[in-house]
Coordinates of C-alpha atoms and ligand atoms in Angstrom, one line a residue:
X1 CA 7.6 64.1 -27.3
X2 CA 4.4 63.6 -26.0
X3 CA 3.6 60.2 -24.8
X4 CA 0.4 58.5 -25.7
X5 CA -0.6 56.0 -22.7
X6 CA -2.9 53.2 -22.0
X7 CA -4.0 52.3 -18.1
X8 CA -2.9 49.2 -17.3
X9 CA -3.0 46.3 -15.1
X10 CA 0.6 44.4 -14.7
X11 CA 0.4 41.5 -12.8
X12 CA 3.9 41.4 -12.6
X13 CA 4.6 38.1 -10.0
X14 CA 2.9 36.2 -12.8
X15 CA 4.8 37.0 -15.5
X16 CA 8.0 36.2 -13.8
X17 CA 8.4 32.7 -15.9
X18 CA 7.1 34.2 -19.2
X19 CA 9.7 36.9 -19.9
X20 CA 9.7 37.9 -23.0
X21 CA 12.4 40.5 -24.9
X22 CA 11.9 41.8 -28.8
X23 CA 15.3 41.6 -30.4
X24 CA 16.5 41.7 -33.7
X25 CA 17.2 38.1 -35.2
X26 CA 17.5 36.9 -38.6
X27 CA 17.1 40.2 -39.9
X28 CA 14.1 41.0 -38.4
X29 CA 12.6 42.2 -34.9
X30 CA 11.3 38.6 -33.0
X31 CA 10.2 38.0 -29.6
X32 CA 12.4 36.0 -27.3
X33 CA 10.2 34.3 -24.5
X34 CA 10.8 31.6 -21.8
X35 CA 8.8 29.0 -22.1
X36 CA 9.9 26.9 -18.8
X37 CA 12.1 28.1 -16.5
X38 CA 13.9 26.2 -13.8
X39 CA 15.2 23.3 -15.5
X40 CA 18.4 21.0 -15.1
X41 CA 20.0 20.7 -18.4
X42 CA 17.4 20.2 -21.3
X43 CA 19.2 18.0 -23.6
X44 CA 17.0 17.1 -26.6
X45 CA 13.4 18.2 -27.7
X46 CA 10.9 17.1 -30.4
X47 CA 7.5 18.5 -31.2
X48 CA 4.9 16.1 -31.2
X49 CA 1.3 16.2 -34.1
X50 CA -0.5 18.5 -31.9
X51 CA 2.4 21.1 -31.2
X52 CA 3.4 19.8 -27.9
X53 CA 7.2 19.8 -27.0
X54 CA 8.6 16.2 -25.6
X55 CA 12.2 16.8 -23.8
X56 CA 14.4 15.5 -21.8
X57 CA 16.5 17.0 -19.1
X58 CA 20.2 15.1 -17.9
X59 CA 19.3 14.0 -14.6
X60 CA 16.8 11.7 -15.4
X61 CA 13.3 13.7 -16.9
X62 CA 11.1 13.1 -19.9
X63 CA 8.5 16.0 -20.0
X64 CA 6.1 17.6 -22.2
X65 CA 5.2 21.6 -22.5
X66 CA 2.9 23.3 -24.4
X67 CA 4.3 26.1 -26.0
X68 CA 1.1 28.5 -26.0
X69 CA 0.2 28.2 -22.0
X70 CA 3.5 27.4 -20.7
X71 CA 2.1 24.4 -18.3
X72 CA 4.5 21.1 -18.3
X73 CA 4.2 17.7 -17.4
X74 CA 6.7 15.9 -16.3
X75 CA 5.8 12.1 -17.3
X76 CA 8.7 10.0 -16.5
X77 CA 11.5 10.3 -13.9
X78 CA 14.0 7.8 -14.3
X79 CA 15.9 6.5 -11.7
X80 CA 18.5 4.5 -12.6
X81 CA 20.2 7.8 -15.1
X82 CA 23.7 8.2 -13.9
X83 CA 24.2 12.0 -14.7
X84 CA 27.7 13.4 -14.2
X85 CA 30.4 15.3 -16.5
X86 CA 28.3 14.8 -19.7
X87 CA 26.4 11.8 -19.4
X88 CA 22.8 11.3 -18.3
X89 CA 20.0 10.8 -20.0
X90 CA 20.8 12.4 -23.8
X91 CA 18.4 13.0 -26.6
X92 CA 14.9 11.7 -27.3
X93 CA 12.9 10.8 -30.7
X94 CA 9.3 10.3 -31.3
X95 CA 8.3 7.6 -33.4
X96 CA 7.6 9.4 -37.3
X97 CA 3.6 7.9 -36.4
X98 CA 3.7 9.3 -33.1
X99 CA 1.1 9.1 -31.2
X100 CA -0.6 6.4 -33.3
X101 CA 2.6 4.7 -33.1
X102 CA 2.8 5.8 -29.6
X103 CA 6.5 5.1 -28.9
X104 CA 9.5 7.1 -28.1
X105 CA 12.9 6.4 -27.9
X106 CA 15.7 7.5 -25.2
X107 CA 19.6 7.0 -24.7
X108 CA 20.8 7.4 -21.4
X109 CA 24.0 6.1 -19.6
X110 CA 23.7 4.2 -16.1
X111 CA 26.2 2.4 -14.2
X112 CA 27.5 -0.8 -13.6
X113 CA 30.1 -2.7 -11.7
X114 CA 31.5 0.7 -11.2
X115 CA 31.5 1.1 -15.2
X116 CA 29.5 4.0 -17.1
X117 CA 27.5 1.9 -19.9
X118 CA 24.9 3.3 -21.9
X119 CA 21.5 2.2 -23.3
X120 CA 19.0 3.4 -25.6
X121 CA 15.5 2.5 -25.0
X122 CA 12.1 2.4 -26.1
X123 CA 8.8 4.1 -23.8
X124 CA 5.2 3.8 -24.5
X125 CA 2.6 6.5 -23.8
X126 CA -0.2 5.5 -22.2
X127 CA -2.6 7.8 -23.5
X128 CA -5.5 6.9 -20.9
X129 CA -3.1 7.3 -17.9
X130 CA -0.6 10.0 -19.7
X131 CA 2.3 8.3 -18.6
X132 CA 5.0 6.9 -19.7
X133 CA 6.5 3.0 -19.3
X134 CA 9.6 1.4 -20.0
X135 CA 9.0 -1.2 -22.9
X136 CA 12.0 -2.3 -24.9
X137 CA 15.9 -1.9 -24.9
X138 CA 17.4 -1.9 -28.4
X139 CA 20.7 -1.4 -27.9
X140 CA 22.8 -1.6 -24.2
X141 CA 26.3 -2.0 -22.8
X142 CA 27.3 0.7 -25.2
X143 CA 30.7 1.9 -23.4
X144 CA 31.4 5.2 -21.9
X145 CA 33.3 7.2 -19.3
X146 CA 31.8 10.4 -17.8
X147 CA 32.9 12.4 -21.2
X148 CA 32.7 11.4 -24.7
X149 CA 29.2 9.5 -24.9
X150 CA 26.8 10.9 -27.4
X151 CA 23.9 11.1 -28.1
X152 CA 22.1 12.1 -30.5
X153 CA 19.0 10.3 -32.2
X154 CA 17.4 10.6 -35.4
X155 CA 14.8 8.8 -37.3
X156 CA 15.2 8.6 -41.2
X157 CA 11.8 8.7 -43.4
X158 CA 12.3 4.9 -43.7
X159 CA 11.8 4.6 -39.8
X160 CA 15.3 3.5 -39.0
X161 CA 16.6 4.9 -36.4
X162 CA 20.4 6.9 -36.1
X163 CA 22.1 6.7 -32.5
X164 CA 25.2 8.6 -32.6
X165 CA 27.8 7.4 -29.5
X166 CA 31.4 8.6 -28.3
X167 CA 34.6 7.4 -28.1
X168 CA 34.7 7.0 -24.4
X169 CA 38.2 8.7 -24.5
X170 CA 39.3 5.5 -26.1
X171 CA 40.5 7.0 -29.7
X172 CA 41.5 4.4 -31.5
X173 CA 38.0 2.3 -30.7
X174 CA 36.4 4.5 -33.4
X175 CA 38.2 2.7 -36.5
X176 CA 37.2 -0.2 -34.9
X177 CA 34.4 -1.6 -37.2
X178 CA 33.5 -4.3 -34.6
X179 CA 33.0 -1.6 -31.6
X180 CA 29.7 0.2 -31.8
X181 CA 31.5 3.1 -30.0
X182 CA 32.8 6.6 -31.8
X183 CA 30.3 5.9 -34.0
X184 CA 26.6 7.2 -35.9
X185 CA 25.0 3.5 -35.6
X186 CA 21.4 3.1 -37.8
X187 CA 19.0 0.0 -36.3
X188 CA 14.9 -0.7 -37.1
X189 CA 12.5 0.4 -34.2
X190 CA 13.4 -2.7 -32.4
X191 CA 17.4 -2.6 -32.4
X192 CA 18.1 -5.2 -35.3
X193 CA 20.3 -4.4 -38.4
X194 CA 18.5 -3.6 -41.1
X195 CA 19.6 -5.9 -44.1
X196 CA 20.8 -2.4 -46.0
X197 CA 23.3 -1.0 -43.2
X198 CA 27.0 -0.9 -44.9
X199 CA 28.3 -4.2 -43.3
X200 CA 25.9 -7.2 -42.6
X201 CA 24.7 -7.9 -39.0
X202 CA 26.3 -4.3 -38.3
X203 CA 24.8 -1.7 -36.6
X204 CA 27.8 0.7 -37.8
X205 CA 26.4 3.3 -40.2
X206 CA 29.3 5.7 -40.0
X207 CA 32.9 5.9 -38.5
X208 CA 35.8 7.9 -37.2
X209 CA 33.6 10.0 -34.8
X210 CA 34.7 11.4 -31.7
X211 CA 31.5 13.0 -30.3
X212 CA 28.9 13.6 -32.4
X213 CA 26.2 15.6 -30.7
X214 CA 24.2 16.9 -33.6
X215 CA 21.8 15.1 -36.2
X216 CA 19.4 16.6 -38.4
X217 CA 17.3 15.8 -41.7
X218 CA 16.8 17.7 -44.8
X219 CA 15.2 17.5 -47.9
X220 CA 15.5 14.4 -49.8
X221 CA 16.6 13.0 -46.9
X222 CA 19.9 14.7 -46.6
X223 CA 21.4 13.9 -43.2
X224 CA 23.5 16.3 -41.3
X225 CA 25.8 15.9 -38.0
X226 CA 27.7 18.7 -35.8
X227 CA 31.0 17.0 -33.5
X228 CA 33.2 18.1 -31.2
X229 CA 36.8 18.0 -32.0
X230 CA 39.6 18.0 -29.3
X231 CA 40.9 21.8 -28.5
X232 CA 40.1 22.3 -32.1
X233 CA 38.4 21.6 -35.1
X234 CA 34.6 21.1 -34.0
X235 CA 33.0 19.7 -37.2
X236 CA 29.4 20.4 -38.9
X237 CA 29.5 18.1 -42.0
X238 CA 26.5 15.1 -44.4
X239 CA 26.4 12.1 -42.8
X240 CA 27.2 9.4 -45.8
X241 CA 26.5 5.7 -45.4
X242 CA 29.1 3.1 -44.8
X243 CA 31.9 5.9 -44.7
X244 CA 34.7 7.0 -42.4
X245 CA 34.5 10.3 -40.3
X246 CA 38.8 10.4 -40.0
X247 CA 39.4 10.4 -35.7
X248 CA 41.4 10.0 -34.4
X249 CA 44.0 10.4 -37.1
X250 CA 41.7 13.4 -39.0
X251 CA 40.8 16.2 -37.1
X252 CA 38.5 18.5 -39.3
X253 CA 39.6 18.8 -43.1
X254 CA 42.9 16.2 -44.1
X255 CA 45.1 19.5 -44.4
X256 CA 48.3 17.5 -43.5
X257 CA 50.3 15.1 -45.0
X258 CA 49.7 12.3 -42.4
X259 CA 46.1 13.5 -42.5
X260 CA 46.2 13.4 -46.2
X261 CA 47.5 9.8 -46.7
X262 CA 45.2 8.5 -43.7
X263 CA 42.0 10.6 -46.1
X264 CA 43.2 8.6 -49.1
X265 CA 43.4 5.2 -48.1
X266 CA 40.3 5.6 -46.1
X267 CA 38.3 7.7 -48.5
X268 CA 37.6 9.7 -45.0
X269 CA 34.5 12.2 -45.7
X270 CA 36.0 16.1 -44.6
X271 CA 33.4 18.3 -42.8
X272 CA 31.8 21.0 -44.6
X273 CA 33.2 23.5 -42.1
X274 CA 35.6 23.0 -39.1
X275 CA 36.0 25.5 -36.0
X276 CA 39.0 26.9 -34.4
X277 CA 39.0 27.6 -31.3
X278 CA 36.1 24.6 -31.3
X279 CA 32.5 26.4 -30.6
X280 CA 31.2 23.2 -28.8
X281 CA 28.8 23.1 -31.4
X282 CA 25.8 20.7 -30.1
X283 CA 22.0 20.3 -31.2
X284 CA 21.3 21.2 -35.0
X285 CA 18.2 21.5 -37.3
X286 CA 16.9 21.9 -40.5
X287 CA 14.8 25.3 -41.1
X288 CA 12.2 25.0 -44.1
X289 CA 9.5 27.1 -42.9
X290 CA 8.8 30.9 -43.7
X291 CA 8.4 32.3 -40.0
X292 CA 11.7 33.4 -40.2
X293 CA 12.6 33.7 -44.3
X294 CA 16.1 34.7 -44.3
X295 CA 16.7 31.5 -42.4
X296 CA 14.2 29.1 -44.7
X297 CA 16.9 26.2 -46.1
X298 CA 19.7 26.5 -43.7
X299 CA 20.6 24.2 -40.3
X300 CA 20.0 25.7 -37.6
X301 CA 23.1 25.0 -35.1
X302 CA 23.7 25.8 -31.4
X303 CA 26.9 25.6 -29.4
X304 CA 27.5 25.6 -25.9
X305 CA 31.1 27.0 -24.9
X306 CA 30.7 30.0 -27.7
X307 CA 26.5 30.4 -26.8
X308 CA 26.2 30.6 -30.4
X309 CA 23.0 30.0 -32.9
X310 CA 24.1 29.6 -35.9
X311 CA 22.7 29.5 -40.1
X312 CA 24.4 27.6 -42.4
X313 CA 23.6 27.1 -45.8
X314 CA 24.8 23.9 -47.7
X315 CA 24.6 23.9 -51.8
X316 CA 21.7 21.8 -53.2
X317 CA 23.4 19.3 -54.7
X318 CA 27.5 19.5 -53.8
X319 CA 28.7 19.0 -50.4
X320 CA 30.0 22.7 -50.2
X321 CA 28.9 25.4 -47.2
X322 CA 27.3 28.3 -49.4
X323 CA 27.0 30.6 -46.1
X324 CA 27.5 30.3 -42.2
X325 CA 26.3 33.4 -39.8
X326 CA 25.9 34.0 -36.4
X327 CA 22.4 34.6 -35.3
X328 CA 22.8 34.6 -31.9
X329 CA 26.2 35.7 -29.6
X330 CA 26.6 34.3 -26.0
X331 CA 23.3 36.4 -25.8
X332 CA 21.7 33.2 -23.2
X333 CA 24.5 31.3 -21.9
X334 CA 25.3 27.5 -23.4
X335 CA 23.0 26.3 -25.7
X336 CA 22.8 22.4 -26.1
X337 CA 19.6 22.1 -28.8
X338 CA 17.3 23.7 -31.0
X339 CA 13.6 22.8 -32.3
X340 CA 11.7 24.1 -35.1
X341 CA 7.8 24.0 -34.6
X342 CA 5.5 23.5 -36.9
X343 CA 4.7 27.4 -37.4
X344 CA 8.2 28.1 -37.8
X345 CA 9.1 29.2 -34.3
X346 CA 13.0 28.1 -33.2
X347 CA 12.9 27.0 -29.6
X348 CA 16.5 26.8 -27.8
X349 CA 17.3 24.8 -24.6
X350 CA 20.0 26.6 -22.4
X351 CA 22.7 24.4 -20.6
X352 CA 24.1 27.1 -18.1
X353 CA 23.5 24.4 -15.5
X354 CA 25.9 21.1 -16.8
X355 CA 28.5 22.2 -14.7
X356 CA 30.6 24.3 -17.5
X357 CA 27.9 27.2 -17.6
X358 CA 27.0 30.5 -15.3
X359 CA 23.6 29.6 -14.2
X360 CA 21.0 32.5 -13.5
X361 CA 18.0 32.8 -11.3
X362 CA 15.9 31.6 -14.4
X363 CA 17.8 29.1 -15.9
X364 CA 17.7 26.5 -16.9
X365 CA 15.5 27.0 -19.8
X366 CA 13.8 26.8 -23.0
X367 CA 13.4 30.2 -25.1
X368 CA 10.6 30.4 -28.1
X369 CA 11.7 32.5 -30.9
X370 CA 9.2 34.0 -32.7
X371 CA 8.7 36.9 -35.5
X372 CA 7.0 39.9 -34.4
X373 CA 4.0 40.9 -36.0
X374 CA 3.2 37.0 -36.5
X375 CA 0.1 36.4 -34.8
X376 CA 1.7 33.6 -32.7
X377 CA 4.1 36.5 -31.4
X378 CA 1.0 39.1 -31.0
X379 CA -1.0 36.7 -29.3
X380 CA 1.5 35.7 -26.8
X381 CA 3.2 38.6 -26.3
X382 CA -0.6 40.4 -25.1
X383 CA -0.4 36.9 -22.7
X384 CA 2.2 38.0 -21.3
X385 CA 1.3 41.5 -20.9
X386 CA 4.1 42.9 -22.5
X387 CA 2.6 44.3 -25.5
X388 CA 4.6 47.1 -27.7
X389 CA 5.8 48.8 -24.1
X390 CA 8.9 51.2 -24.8
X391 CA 8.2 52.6 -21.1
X392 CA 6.5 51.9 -17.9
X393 CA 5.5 54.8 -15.7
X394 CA 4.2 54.1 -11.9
X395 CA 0.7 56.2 -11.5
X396 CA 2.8 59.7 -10.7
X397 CA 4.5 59.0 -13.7
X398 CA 7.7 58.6 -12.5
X399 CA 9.2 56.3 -15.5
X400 CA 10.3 52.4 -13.6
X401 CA 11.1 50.6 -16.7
X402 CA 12.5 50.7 -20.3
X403 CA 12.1 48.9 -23.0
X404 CA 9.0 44.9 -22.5
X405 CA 11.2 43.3 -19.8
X406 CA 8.9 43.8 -16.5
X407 CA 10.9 40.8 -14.3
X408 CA 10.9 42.0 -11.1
X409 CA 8.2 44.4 -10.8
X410 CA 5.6 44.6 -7.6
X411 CA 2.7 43.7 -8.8
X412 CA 0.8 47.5 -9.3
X413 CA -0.9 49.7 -12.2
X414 CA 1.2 51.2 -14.6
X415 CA 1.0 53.5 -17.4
X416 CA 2.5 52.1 -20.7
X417 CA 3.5 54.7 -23.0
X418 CA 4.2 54.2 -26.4
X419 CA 6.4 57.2 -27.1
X420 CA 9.8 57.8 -28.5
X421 CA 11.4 59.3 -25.4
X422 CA 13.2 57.9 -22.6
X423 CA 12.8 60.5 -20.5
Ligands
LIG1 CA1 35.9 14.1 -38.9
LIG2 CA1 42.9 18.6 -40.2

C-alpha cells in the first residue's frame, strides 16, 4: 500500500520524558503518557481547583505537576520521614476549600527512641512564596513497625477527615477500641473528635483492619476502602460507621465456622469482594466522569504485586459488587494510586521502585490516561510529537520505528507515514 507521508521534525532527546503509547483501555483506544518520570515511589495524589496534581513520594517529597506542560515543583522535602519497608511519608489530602482554605494534610512515620511512630500533619501553602510550612500535628505517636502502617486519607463532604492506620504486626491491637491502631480513625481539621464519631472522645471510626491502603468517596457520600489481607484475602469493601472490619479473626468474607460465630457476635461488615492469591490492591477512586463512559460509576482500583487497574461496580443501593474487570494487566509494573482529573483523565503512580518492584530507566512515574480523539489527548499527543504515527522512516526511507513510541531516537528528520503496512 502506498504510504501517504508528512516531513517532519522529531526532536527526539526532548521527548524522552513524555512518552506516550495509544492502547486499548476501557473499551476504547486512549493515550498512555508519562507525565514525570524519575520518581521514588509516588504514594498519594490529589488534584487541586486549577488542575494541578499535589503528590507525595515515600522518601520524604510533597510536589506539584501540571499535567498539560509536564513541569514539577517540588515544594517540601521533609527531613525527618523515616522511609524503609513500607513506611515513609504515605498519602496526602487537600483541604475540600483548597486553596482558599490553603491547607493540606500529610501522614508520615519518623522515628523515635529506636521506635517507628507515625504522625499526620497539617502544611500551609504560602501562595506569595509557593512553599510549603509545617503548621499543625493532629494526630502523633500512632504505632508502627517498618510494615503494616497505613495510610490512607480522605476528607468526607462534612470536612472531617478519615486516617486509615495498620496493625503494626500487632493483630490483636485492632479489636482494641482504646488503640488508634488497625484502624480507619475520622477527626475535624484540627485532630479533635467530632461529637458524632461512634464512641465519645474516640477517634475510632472503624475496626478490625489490618492495612487498609485504599479510601475513596462516592455519591451520597458512600465511602469505600481496599486492604491487604495476609497471603490471602485482600479486601475492597463500604466503609460503615462505628462497625467492625473482622482481623484478625475474619479474613475476607466469615466463610468458616469460627469466622462465622466471631461475624455474629461482632456484627463484622464482609467485603464486597475478597482476592486470592491477594492482588496487593492499594490506591482506589471513584469514576463519575464521561472521558472514559464504560468506566463512569465504578472505583477505580490499583494493585501493586498483580500491576492491576481495576473497575468495579457496586449496586446503588445494596452492598453487593455488580461487576469487577481488569483494565489494566502488569502492563507498568506496581501500581500504588490512581487520580481522576477533572476532565476525566485516570492518572496512575508506578511503585517499581519500593523495594518489591523491577524498576526501569523511566520509572518511577506518573502515567495520564486519556481517550483518543478527546481534545486533551489530540492536543497533547501533537506536544509530544507523536501524532497518529504507524511508522517512522529515516530520509532514505529506510523504516526505524513502528507504531508512536520514538524513546530513544537521535534527534533527526523523519518521514511519518500514515499507511497500513509494516513494511
Ligand atoms: Ca475484613
Ligand atoms: Ca474468610
Amino acid at each position: 500500500m502506498r504510504q501517504k507521508t508528512t516531513l517532519a521534525l522529531v526532536a527526539c532527546a526532548a521527548l524522552a520524558a513524555n512518552a506516550a503509547d495509544t492502547i486499548s483501555f476501557a473499551g476504547q483506544r486512549a493515550v498512555a503518557k508519562d507525565l514525570v518520570t524519575g520518581l521514588q515511589v509516588p504514594w498519594g495524589m490529589e488534584e487541586d481547583s486549577a488542575g494541578k496534581i499535589w503528590f507525595t513520594e515515600r522518601p520524604g517529597r510533597v510536589s506539584r505537576l501540571d499535567p498539560a506542560t509536564g513541569t514539577r515543583r517540588v515544594l517540601l522535602r521533609m527531613t525527618d520521614v523515616y522511609s524503609s519497608g513500607e513506611t515513609g511519608l504515605l498519602d496526602l489530602a487537600l483541604h475540600p476549600a483548597f486553596p482558599r482554605v490553603p491547607q493540606i494534610f500529610t501522614v508520615y512515620t519518623y522515628q523515635s527512641g529506636g521506635a517507628i511512630r507515625e504522625r499526620l500533619v497539617r502544611l500551609d501553602w504560602e501562595a506569595a512564596r509557593d512553599t510549603l510550612l509545617r503548621a499543625d500535628t493532629l494526630l502523633d505517636g500512632v504505632r508502627g513497625v517498618s510494615t503494616h502502617v497505613g495510610s490512607r486519607l480522605l476528607f468526607l463532604p462534612d470536612t472531617t477527615l478519615l486516617m486509615s492506620s495498620g496493625d503494626y504486626q500487632n493483630q490483636p491491637i485492632a479489636q482494641d477500641p482504646l488503640a488508634v491502631e488497625g484502624k480507619i480513625l475520622r477527626m475535624t481539621t484540627s485532630g479533635t473528635t467530632p461529637s458524632d464519631n461512634p464512641r465519645p472522645g474516640s477517634l475510632v471510626w472503624t475496626s478490625g483492619h489490618r492495612n487498609v491502603q485504599g479510601l475513596a468517596i462516592g455519591p451520597a457520600g458512600r465511602v469505600f476502602y481496599s486492604e491487604h489481607g495476609p497471603n490471602n484475602d485482600d479486601e475492597f469493601g463500604v466503609v460503615r460507621k462505628g462497625r467492625n472490619y473482622g482481623w484478625p479473626t475474619v479474613h475476607g468474607f466469615c466463610d468458616d465456622v469460627v469466622e462465622d460465630k466471631f461475624c455474629n457476635d461482632s456484627d463484622v461488615v464482609e467485603p464486597l469482594s475478597a482476592y486470592t492469591p491477594t492482588l496487593a490492591v492499594a490506591g482506589i477512586e471513584w469514576y463519575g466522569k464521561d472521558a472514559f463512559p464504560s468506566l463512569k460509576g465504578r472505583v477505580l482500583m490499583t494493585s501493586l504485586k498483580a500491576g492491576q487497574l481495576r473497575a468495579l461496580r457496586v449496586h446503588e443501593s445494596r452492598d453487593s459488587l455488580l461487576s469487577d474487570s481488569i483494565l489494566v494487566n502488569n502492563r507498568w509494573g506496581r501500581l500504588r494510586d490512581v487520580l481522576v482529573l477533572s476532565n476525566g483523565n485516570i492518572v496512575l503512580a508506578v511503585s517499581n521502585r519500593d523495594g518489591r518492584g523491577s524498576a526501569g530507566a523511566v520509572d518511577d512515574r506518573l502515567i495520564e490516561l486519556s481517550p483518543v480523539g478527546s481534545t486533551t489527548g489530540l492536543r497533547r499527543r501533537a506536544a509530544a510529537g507523536t501524532g497518529d504515527a504507524r511508522n517512522l522512516r529515516d530520509p532514505s526511507g529506510r523504516l526505524v520505528r513502528t507504531g508512536a513510541d520514538v524513546r530513544g531516537l537521535p534527534a533527526s528528520i523523519y518521514l511519518l507515514g500514515r499507511g497500513s503496512g509494516r513494511n
